[in-house]
Coordinates of C-alpha atoms and ligand atoms in Angstrom, one line a residue:
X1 CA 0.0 0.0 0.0
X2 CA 0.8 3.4 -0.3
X3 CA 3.2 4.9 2.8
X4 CA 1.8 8.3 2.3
X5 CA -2.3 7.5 2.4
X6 CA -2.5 3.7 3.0
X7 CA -4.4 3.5 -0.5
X8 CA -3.8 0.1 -1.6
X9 CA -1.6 -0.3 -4.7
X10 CA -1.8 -4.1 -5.5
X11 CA -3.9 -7.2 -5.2
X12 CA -2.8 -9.7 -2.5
X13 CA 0.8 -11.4 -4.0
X14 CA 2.8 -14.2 -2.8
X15 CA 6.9 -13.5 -3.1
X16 CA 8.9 -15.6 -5.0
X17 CA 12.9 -15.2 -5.9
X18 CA 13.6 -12.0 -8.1
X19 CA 14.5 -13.7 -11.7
X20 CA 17.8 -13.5 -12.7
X21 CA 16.4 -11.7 -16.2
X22 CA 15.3 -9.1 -14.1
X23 CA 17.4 -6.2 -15.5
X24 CA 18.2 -7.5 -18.9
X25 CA 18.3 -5.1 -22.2
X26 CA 17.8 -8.0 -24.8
X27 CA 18.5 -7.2 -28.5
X28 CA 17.1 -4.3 -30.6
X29 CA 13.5 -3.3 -30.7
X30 CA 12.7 -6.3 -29.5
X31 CA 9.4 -6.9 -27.2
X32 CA 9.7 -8.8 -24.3
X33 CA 7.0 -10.3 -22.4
X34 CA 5.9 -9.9 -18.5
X35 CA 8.7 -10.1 -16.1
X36 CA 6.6 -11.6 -13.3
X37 CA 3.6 -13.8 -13.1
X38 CA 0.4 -12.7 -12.0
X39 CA 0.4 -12.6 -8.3
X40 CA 3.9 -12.6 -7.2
X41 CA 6.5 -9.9 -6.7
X42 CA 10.3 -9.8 -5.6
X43 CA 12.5 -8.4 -3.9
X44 CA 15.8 -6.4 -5.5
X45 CA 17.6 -6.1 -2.1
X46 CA 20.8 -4.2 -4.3
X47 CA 20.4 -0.9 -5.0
X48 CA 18.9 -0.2 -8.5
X49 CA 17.7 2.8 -10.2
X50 CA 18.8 6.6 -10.7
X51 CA 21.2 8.3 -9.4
X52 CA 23.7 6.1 -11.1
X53 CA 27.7 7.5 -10.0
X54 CA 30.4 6.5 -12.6
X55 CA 32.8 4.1 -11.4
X56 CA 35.8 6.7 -11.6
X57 CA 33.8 8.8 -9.1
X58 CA 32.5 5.9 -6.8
X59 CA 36.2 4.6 -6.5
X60 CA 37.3 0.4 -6.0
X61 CA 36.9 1.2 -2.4
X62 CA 33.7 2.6 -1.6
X63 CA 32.1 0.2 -4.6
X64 CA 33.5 -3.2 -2.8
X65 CA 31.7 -1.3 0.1
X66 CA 28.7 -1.7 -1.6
X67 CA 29.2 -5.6 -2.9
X68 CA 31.3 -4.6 -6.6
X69 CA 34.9 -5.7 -6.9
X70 CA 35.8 -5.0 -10.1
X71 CA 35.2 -1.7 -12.5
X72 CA 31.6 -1.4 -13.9
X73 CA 30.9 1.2 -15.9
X74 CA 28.3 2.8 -12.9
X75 CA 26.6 1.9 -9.6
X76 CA 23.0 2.7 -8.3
X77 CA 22.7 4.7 -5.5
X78 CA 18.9 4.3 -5.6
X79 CA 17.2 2.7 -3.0
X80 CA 17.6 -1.3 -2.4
X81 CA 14.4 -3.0 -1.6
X82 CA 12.9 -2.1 -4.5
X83 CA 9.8 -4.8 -5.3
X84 CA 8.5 -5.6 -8.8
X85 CA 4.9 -6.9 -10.0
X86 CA 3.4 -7.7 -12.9
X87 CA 2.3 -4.5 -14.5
X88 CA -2.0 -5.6 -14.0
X89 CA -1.4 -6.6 -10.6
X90 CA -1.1 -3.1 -9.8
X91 CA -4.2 -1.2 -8.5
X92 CA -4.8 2.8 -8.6
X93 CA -1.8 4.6 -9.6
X94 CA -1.5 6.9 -12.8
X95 CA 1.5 7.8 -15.0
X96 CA 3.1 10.8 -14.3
X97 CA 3.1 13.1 -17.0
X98 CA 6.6 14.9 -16.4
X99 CA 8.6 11.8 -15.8
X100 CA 7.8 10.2 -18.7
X101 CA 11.1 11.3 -21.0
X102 CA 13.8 9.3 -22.5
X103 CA 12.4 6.4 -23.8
X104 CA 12.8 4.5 -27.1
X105 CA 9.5 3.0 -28.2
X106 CA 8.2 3.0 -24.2
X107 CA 9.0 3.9 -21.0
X108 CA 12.3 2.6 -19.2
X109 CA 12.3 4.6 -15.8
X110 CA 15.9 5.9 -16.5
X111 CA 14.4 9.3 -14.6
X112 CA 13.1 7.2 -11.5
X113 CA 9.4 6.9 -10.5
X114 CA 7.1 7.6 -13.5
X115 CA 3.4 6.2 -11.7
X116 CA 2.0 8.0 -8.8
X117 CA -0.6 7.4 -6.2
X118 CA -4.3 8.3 -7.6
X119 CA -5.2 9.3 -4.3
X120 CA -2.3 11.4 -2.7
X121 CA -0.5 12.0 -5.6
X122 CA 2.8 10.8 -4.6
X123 CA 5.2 8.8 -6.9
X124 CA 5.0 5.5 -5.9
X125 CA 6.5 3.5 -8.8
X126 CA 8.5 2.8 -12.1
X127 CA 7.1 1.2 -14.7
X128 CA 8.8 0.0 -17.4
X129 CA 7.9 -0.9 -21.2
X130 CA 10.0 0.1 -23.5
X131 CA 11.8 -2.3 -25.9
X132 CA 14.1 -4.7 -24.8
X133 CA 13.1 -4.5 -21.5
X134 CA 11.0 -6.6 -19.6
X135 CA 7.5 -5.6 -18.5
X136 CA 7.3 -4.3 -15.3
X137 CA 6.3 -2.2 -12.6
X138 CA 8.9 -1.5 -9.8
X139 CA 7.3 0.1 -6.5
X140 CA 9.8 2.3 -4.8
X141 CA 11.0 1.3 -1.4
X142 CA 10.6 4.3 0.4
X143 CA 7.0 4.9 -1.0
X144 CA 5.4 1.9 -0.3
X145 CA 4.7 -0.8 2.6
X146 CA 3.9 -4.2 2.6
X147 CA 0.8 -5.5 4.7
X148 CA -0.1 -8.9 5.4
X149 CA -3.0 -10.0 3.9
X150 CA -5.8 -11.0 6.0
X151 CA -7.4 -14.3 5.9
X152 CA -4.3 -16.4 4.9
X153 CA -4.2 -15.3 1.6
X154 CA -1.9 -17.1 -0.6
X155 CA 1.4 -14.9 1.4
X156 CA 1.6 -18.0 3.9
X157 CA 1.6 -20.6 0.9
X158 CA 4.9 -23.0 1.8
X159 CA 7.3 -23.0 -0.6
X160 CA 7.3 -26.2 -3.0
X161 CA 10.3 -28.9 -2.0
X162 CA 12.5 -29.7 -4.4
X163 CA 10.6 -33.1 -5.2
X164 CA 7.5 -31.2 -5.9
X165 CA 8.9 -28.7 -8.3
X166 CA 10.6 -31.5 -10.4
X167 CA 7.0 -33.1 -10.5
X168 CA 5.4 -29.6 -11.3
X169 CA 7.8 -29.6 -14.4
X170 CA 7.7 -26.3 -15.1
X171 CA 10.4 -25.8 -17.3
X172 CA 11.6 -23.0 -19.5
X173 CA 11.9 -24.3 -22.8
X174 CA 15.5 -23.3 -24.5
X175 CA 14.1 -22.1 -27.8
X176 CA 10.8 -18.9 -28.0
X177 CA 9.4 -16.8 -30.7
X178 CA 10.9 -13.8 -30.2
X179 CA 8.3 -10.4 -31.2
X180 CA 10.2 -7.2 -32.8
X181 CA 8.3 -3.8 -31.6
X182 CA 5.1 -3.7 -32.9
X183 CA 4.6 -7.2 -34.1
X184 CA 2.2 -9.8 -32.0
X185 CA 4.4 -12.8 -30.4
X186 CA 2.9 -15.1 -32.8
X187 CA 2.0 -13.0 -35.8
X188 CA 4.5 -12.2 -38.7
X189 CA 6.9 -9.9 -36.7
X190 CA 8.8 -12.3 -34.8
X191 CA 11.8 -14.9 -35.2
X192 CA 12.7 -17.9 -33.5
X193 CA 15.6 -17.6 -31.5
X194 CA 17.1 -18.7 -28.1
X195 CA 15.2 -17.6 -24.9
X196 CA 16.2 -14.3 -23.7
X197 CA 16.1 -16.3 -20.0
X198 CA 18.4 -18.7 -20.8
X199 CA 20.5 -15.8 -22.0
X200 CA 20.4 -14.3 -18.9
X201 CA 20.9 -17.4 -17.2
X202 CA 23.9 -18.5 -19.0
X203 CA 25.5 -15.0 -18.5
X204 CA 25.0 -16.0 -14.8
X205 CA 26.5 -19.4 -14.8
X206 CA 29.5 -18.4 -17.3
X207 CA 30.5 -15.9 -14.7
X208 CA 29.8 -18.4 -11.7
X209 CA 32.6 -21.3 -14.1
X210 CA 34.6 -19.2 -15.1
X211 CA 35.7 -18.3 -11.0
X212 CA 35.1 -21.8 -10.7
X213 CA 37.9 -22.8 -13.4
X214 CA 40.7 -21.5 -11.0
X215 CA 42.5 -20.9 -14.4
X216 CA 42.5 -24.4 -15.8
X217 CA 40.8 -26.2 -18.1
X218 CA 36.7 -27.1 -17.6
X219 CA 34.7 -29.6 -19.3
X220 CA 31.1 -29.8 -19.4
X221 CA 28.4 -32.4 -20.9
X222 CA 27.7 -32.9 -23.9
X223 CA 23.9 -31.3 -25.4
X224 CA 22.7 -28.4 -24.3
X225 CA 24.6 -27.8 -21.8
X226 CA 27.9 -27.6 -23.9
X227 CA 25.5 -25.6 -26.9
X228 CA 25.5 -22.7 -24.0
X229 CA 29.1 -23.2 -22.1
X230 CA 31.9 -24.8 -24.4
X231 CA 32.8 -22.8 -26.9
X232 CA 32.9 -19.6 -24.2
X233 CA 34.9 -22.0 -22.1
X234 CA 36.9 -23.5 -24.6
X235 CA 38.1 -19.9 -26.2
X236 CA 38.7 -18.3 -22.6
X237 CA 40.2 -21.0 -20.5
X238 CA 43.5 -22.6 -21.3
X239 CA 43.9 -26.2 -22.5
X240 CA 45.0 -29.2 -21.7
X241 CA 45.1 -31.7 -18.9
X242 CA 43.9 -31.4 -15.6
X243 CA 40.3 -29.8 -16.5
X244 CA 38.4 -29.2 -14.0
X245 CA 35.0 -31.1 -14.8
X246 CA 31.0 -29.3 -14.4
X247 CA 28.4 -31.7 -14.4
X248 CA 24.6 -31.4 -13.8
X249 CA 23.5 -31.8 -10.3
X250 CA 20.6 -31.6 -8.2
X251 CA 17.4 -33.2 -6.9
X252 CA 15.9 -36.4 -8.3
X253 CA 19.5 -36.8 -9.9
X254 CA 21.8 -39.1 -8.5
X255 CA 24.4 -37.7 -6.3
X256 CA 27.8 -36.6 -8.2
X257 CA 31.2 -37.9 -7.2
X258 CA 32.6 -35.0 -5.6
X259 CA 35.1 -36.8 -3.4
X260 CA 38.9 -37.1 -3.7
X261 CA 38.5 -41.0 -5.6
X262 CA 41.1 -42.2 -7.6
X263 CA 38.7 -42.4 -11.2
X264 CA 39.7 -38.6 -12.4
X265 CA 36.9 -39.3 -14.9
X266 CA 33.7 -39.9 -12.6
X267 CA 34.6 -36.8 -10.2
X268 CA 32.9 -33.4 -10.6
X269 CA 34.7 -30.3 -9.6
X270 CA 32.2 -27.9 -10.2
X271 CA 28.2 -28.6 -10.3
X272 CA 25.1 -26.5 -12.3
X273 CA 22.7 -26.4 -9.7
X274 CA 19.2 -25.0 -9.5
X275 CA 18.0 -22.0 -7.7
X276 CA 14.1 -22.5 -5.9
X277 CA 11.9 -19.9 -8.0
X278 CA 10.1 -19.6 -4.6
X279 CA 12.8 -18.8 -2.4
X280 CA 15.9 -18.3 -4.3
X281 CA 17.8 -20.7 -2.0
X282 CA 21.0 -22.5 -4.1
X283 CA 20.1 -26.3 -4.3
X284 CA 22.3 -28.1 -1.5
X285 CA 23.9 -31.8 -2.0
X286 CA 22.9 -33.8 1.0
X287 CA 27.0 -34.1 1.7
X288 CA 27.8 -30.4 1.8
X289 CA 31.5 -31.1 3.0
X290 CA 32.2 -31.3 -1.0
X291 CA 34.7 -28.7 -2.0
X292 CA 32.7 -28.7 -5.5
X293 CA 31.7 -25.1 -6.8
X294 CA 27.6 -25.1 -6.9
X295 CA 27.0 -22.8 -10.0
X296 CA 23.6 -21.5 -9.7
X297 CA 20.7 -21.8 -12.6
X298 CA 17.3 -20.9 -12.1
X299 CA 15.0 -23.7 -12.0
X300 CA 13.3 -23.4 -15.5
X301 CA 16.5 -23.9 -16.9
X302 CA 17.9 -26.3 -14.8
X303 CA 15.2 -28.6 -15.6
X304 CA 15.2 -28.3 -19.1
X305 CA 18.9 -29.2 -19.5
X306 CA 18.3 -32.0 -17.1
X307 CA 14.9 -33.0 -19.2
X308 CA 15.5 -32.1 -22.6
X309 CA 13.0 -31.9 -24.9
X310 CA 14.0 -33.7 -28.5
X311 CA 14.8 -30.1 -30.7
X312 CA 13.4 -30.0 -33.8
X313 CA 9.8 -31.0 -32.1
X314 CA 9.1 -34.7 -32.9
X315 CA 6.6 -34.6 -36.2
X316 CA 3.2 -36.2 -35.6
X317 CA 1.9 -38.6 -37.8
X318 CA -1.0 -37.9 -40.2
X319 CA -1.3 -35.0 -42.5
X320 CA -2.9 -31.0 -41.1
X321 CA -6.2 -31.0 -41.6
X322 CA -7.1 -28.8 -45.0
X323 CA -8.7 -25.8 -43.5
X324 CA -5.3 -25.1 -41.1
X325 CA -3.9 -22.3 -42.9
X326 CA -0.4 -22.7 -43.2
X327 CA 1.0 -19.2 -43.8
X328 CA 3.6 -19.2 -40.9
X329 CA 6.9 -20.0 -41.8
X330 CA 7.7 -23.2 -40.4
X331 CA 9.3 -22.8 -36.5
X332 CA 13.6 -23.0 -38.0
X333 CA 16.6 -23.5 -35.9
X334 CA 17.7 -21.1 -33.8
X335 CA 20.7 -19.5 -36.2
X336 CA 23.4 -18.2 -34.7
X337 CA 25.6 -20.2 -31.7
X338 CA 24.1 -19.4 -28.3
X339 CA 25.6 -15.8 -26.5
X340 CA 25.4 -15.5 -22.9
X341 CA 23.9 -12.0 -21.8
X342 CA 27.2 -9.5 -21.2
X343 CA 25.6 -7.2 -18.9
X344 CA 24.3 -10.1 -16.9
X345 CA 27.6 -12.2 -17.0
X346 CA 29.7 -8.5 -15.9
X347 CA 27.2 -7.6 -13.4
X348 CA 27.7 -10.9 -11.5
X349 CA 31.2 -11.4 -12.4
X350 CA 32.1 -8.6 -10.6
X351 CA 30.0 -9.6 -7.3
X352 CA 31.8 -12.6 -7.2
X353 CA 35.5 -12.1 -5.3
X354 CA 37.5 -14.4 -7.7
X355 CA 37.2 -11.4 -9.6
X356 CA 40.1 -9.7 -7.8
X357 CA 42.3 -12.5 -8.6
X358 CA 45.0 -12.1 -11.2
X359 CA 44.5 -14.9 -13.2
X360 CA 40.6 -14.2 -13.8
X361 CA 41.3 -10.9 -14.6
X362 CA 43.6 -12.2 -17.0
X363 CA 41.0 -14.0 -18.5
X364 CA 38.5 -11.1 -18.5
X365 CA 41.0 -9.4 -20.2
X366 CA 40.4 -11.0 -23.6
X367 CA 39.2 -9.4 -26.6
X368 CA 37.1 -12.4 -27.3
X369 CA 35.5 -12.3 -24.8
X370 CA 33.0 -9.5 -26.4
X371 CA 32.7 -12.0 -29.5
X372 CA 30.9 -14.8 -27.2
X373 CA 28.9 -12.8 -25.3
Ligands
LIG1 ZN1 12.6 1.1 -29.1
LIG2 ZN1 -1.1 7.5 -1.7

């Protein structure tokens, strides 16, 4: 609800972990869906949002203050705290004419709260919609509280166990249709192309294997998971023996042989693990003695390169029936090899205190670097 009048500004919504896509730019003109489901909202507990300071100003000391060891081009000094919701499940607050400036083909917030409170008038949140961006509204910290909802609405829900989420099976599939401004996600103005949330995701996890390497060598399964990881890991890292190996891991799967045994070829150094889309927690091994690096995915993902589906889609027998029209071009292969998402993999590379290491910034230093992401 509003802090300043108590007006309430959304319908009752559960929490759930903020997505790791949550502040991607993806592409050109390109119109991405709704970041958050209807009836949740998250939590950005870093600061995010105008005023941004430029590194050189902000300094390596006061930023590894504020959780960023390594140069990025600026830091927010915005509020943390800030909580995002699905655009409908916000309730009576109105754009605010004079904050609306410096958009592309929407609105992107880069001038801070741009929707105010219908009844007192104060700005309240940020909501975004311009291309490339995800669909969102973000309700300032400061502006707003949160109030339990009476009558045990869904708020007090338990999160799902591990066990139930792999039976829910809600996986995000690897390959979408992709809509261009303007264009519906299914009409003509789209193309097929790899999710923008594995994108994000693998921009994550590249940052997470490459600290993980310690400078050597890493190998990774074959499928998928070597379509998003090998040929980043392959160009960056050195070769030869003593690769450090990244297998799946995770519930329902059988434990990994993180141990010191003698078969170099069964044991796993570093493991892709899934994140709960309820809580956020990292999935834990039930022996969390192992030294093994747990690189986080979020769950969609996870599951998907632990299930895959067969890619092209299996055909169907029979013929379409005559009065299908057929004037979409069939669903093709994704074309280009898959790129991790930069500003994802630099914004978490340089959370992550490897980072201050030599011999990852060594790595970082490589001009081809910006050809794979
Ligand atoms: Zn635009
Ligand atoms: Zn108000």
């Amino acid at each position: 609800m509003c802090a300043g009048c108590d007006a309430p500004l959304t319908t009752p919504l559960s929490q759930v972990a903020l997505p790791v896509h949550a502040h991607q730019k993806y592409g050109n003109a390109i119109q991405l869906p709704v970041l958050m489901e209807p009836g949740t909202f998250a939590v950005e507990t870093e600061p995010w949002g105008p005023p941004w300071r430029r590194w050189e100003e902000v300094g390596s000391e006061e930023a590894a203050l504020r959780g960023v060891l390594a140069p990025v081009h600026a830091l927010s000094y915005g509020a943390s705290g800030a909580i995002v919701v699905a655009p409908g499940d916000t309730r009576g607050t109105v754009l605010f004419p004079e904050r609306l400036g410096g958009a592309c083909c929407g609105l992107d917030g880069r001038e801070g709260p741009n929707a105010a409170c219908e009844a007192c008038g104060s700005l309240v949140a940020t909501r975004i919609d311009d291309c490339s961006l995800w669909q969102a509204t973000w309700l300032a910290p400061d502006a707003v509280r949160r109030c339990p909802v009476d009558g045990g609405g869904d708020t007090d829900v338990m999160p799902l166990s591990w066990a139930e989420l792999v039976a829910e099976g809600s996986a995000t599939p690897p390959f979408e249709p992709v809509a261009t401004w303007g264009g519906s996600r299914l009409g003509s103005s789209h193309f097929w192309s790899w999710s923008p949330r594995w994108v994000a995701a693998a921009g994550q996890a590249l940052a997470h294997l490459l600290a993980a390497s310690e400078g050597r060598p890493v190998t990774v399964p074959d499928g998928l998971v070597a379509d998003l990881f090998r040929r980043a890991l392959d160009t960056l890292l050195p070769t030869g023996p003593s690769a450090r190996r990244a297998v799946l891991a995770g519930p329902e799967l059988p434990a990994p042989d993180t141990g010191t045994g003698s078969d170099a070829h069964a044991h796993a150094d570093i493991l892709l693990v899934p994140t709960h889309p309820q809580t956020g927690e990292t999935w834990a091994p039930a022996d969390p003695t192992t030294s093994a690096y747990w690189v986080p995915l979020p769950f969609g993902v996870w599951l998907s390169l632990v299930f895959p589906e067969p890619y092209p889609p299996v055909l169907a027998s029979g013929v379409i029936p005559l009065d299908v029209l057929r004037d979409d071009p069939l669903a093709p292969l994704p074309p280009q090899p898959f790129r991790a998402d930069p500003r994802v993999f630099h914004r978490t590379m340089a959370r992550l205190p490897a980072v201050r290491s030599p011999w990852l910034r060594e790595i970082l230093k490589q001009n081809s670097l910006t050809h794979l992401l």
